[in-house]
Amino acid sequence: MKKIILTGDRPTGPLHLGHYLGSLKNRVSLQNEIENGVAKYKSFILIADMQALTDNAGNPEKVSSNIIEVALDYLAVGIDPKLSSI
């Protein structure tokens, strides 16, 4: 049985080097771990937009555009939608 990974980010602003070194690099590494020809983990990576909306209730457009930017950042660092559910 595959182990499940659930992780994500709040889209309160652009992702930065700290995100990459602190978690994104590891997410890519874990999604690519293969055991007996099968992915070792089932990864779910979320963009916690509802939580960001509570902090930015007066500016939901900011959150909306940040959601797209975070998703693009995930793809840019190597999160593969075929291997991880975003």
PDB file of C-alpha atoms in Angstrom:
ATOM      1  CA  MET A   1       0.000   0.000   0.000  1.00  0.00           C
ATOM      2  CA  LYS A   2       1.312   3.435  -0.937  1.00  0.00           C
ATOM      3  CA  LYS A   3       1.976   5.985   1.749  1.00  0.00           C
ATOM      4  CA  ILE A   4       0.062   9.241   1.294  1.00  0.00           C
ATOM      5  CA  ILE A   5       1.576  12.716   1.404  1.00  0.00           C
ATOM      6  CA  LEU A   6      -0.650  15.755   1.909  1.00  0.00           C
ATOM      7  CA  THR A   7       1.039  19.151   1.788  1.00  0.00           C
ATOM      8  CA  GLY A   8       0.510  22.594   0.362  1.00  0.00           C
ATOM      9  CA  ASP A   9       0.992  26.328   0.520  1.00  0.00           C
ATOM     10  CA  ARG A  10      -1.067  29.403   1.254  1.00  0.00           C
ATOM     11  CA  PRO A  11      -1.220  31.696  -1.779  1.00  0.00           C
ATOM     12  CA  THR A  12      -0.570  34.890   0.159  1.00  0.00           C
ATOM     13  CA  GLY A  13       2.285  35.944  -2.126  1.00  0.00           C
ATOM     14  CA  PRO A  14       4.871  34.585  -4.525  1.00  0.00           C
ATOM     15  CA  LEU A  15       6.853  31.505  -3.573  1.00  0.00           C
ATOM     16  CA  HIS A  16      10.558  32.132  -2.974  1.00  0.00           C
ATOM     17  CA  LEU A  17      13.866  30.374  -2.438  1.00  0.00           C
ATOM     18  CA  GLY A  18      12.885  29.508   1.131  1.00  0.00           C
ATOM     19  CA  HIS A  19       9.866  27.571  -0.139  1.00  0.00           C
ATOM     20  CA  TYR A  20      12.076  25.718  -2.600  1.00  0.00           C
ATOM     21  CA  LEU A  21      14.758  24.775  -0.090  1.00  0.00           C
ATOM     22  CA  GLY A  22      12.277  24.144   2.731  1.00  0.00           C
ATOM     23  CA  SER A  23       9.686  21.999   0.999  1.00  0.00           C
ATOM     24  CA  LEU A  24       9.325  22.134  -2.789  1.00  0.00           C
ATOM     25  CA  LYS A  25      12.627  20.367  -3.467  1.00  0.00           C
ATOM     26  CA  ASN A  26      11.592  17.541  -1.119  1.00  0.00           C
ATOM     27  CA  ARG A  27       8.135  17.253  -2.704  1.00  0.00           C
ATOM     28  CA  VAL A  28       9.685  16.737  -6.135  1.00  0.00           C
ATOM     29  CA  SER A  29      12.131  14.198  -4.716  1.00  0.00           C
ATOM     30  CA  LEU A  30       9.384  12.233  -2.938  1.00  0.00           C
ATOM     31  CA  GLN A  31       7.052  12.212  -5.958  1.00  0.00           C
ATOM     32  CA  ASN A  32       9.880  10.660  -8.001  1.00  0.00           C
ATOM     33  CA  GLU A  33      10.712   7.856  -5.550  1.00  0.00           C
ATOM     34  CA  ILE A  34      10.052   4.552  -7.268  1.00  0.00           C
ATOM     35  CA  GLU A  35       9.876   1.180  -5.548  1.00  0.00           C
ATOM     36  CA  ASN A  36       9.461  -2.000  -7.594  1.00  0.00           C
ATOM     37  CA  GLY A  37       8.578   0.082 -10.654  1.00  0.00           C
ATOM     38  CA  VAL A  38       5.765   1.948  -8.866  1.00  0.00           C
ATOM     39  CA  ALA A  39       5.686   5.381  -7.247  1.00  0.00           C
ATOM     40  CA  LYS A  40       6.327   4.921  -3.529  1.00  0.00           C
ATOM     41  CA  TYR A  41       4.001   7.745  -2.450  1.00  0.00           C
ATOM     42  CA  LYS A  42       0.634   9.120  -3.483  1.00  0.00           C
ATOM     43  CA  SER A  43       1.075  12.895  -3.255  1.00  0.00           C
ATOM     44  CA  PHE A  44      -1.634  15.504  -2.831  1.00  0.00           C
ATOM     45  CA  ILE A  45      -0.397  19.094  -2.984  1.00  0.00           C
ATOM     46  CA  LEU A  46      -2.973  21.743  -2.229  1.00  0.00           C
ATOM     47  CA  ILE A  47      -3.183  25.474  -2.590  1.00  0.00           C
ATOM     48  CA  ALA A  48      -4.998  26.546   0.576  1.00  0.00           C
ATOM     49  CA  ASP A  49      -6.955  29.409  -0.936  1.00  0.00           C
ATOM     50  CA  MET A  50      -9.745  29.456   1.661  1.00  0.00           C
ATOM     51  CA  GLN A  51      -7.218  30.066   4.414  1.00  0.00           C
ATOM     52  CA  ALA A  52      -5.611  32.862   2.385  1.00  0.00           C
ATOM     53  CA  LEU A  53      -9.011  34.442   1.807  1.00  0.00           C
ATOM     54  CA  THR A  54      -9.547  34.784   5.546  1.00  0.00           C
ATOM     55  CA  ASP A  55      -6.342  36.832   5.751  1.00  0.00           C
ATOM     56  CA  ASN A  56      -7.127  38.866   2.613  1.00  0.00           C
ATOM     57  CA  ALA A  57     -10.904  39.214   2.809  1.00  0.00           C
ATOM     58  CA  GLY A  58     -10.717  42.784   1.557  1.00  0.00           C
ATOM     59  CA  ASN A  59      -8.654  41.848  -1.501  1.00  0.00           C
ATOM     60  CA  PRO A  60      -9.799  38.470  -2.958  1.00  0.00           C
ATOM     61  CA  GLU A  61      -8.346  39.378  -6.380  1.00  0.00           C
ATOM     62  CA  LYS A  62      -4.862  39.186  -4.844  1.00  0.00           C
ATOM     63  CA  VAL A  63      -5.527  35.656  -3.680  1.00  0.00           C
ATOM     64  CA  SER A  64      -6.970  34.637  -7.044  1.00  0.00           C
ATOM     65  CA  SER A  65      -3.886  35.764  -8.951  1.00  0.00           C
ATOM     66  CA  ASN A  66      -1.576  34.234  -6.337  1.00  0.00           C
ATOM     67  CA  ILE A  67      -3.293  30.846  -6.759  1.00  0.00           C
ATOM     68  CA  ILE A  68      -2.327  30.808 -10.425  1.00  0.00           C
ATOM     69  CA  GLU A  69       1.231  31.916  -9.632  1.00  0.00           C
ATOM     70  CA  VAL A  70       1.676  29.198  -6.990  1.00  0.00           C
ATOM     71  CA  ALA A  71       0.367  26.539  -9.389  1.00  0.00           C
ATOM     72  CA  LEU A  72       2.810  27.737 -12.055  1.00  0.00           C
ATOM     73  CA  ASP A  73       5.640  27.672  -9.510  1.00  0.00           C
ATOM     74  CA  TYR A  74       4.769  24.061  -8.653  1.00  0.00           C
ATOM     75  CA  LEU A  75       5.045  23.087 -12.306  1.00  0.00           C
ATOM     76  CA  ALA A  76       8.244  25.105 -12.766  1.00  0.00           C
ATOM     77  CA  VAL A  77      10.077  23.318  -9.933  1.00  0.00           C
ATOM     78  CA  GLY A  78       9.095  19.886 -11.240  1.00  0.00           C
ATOM     79  CA  ILE A  79       5.840  18.924  -9.567  1.00  0.00           C
ATOM     80  CA  ASP A  80       4.377  16.589 -12.182  1.00  0.00           C
ATOM     81  CA  PRO A  81       0.559  16.445 -12.344  1.00  0.00           C
ATOM     82  CA  LYS A  82       0.887  12.872 -13.616  1.00  0.00           C
ATOM     83  CA  LEU A  83       2.618  11.898 -10.369  1.00  0.00           C
ATOM     84  CA  SER A  84       1.116  14.327  -7.829  1.00  0.00           C
ATOM     85  CA  SER A  85      -2.412  15.647  -7.521  1.00  0.00           C
ATOM     86  CA  ILE A  86      -2.470  19.424  -7.295  1.00  0.00           C
TER      87      ILE A  86
END
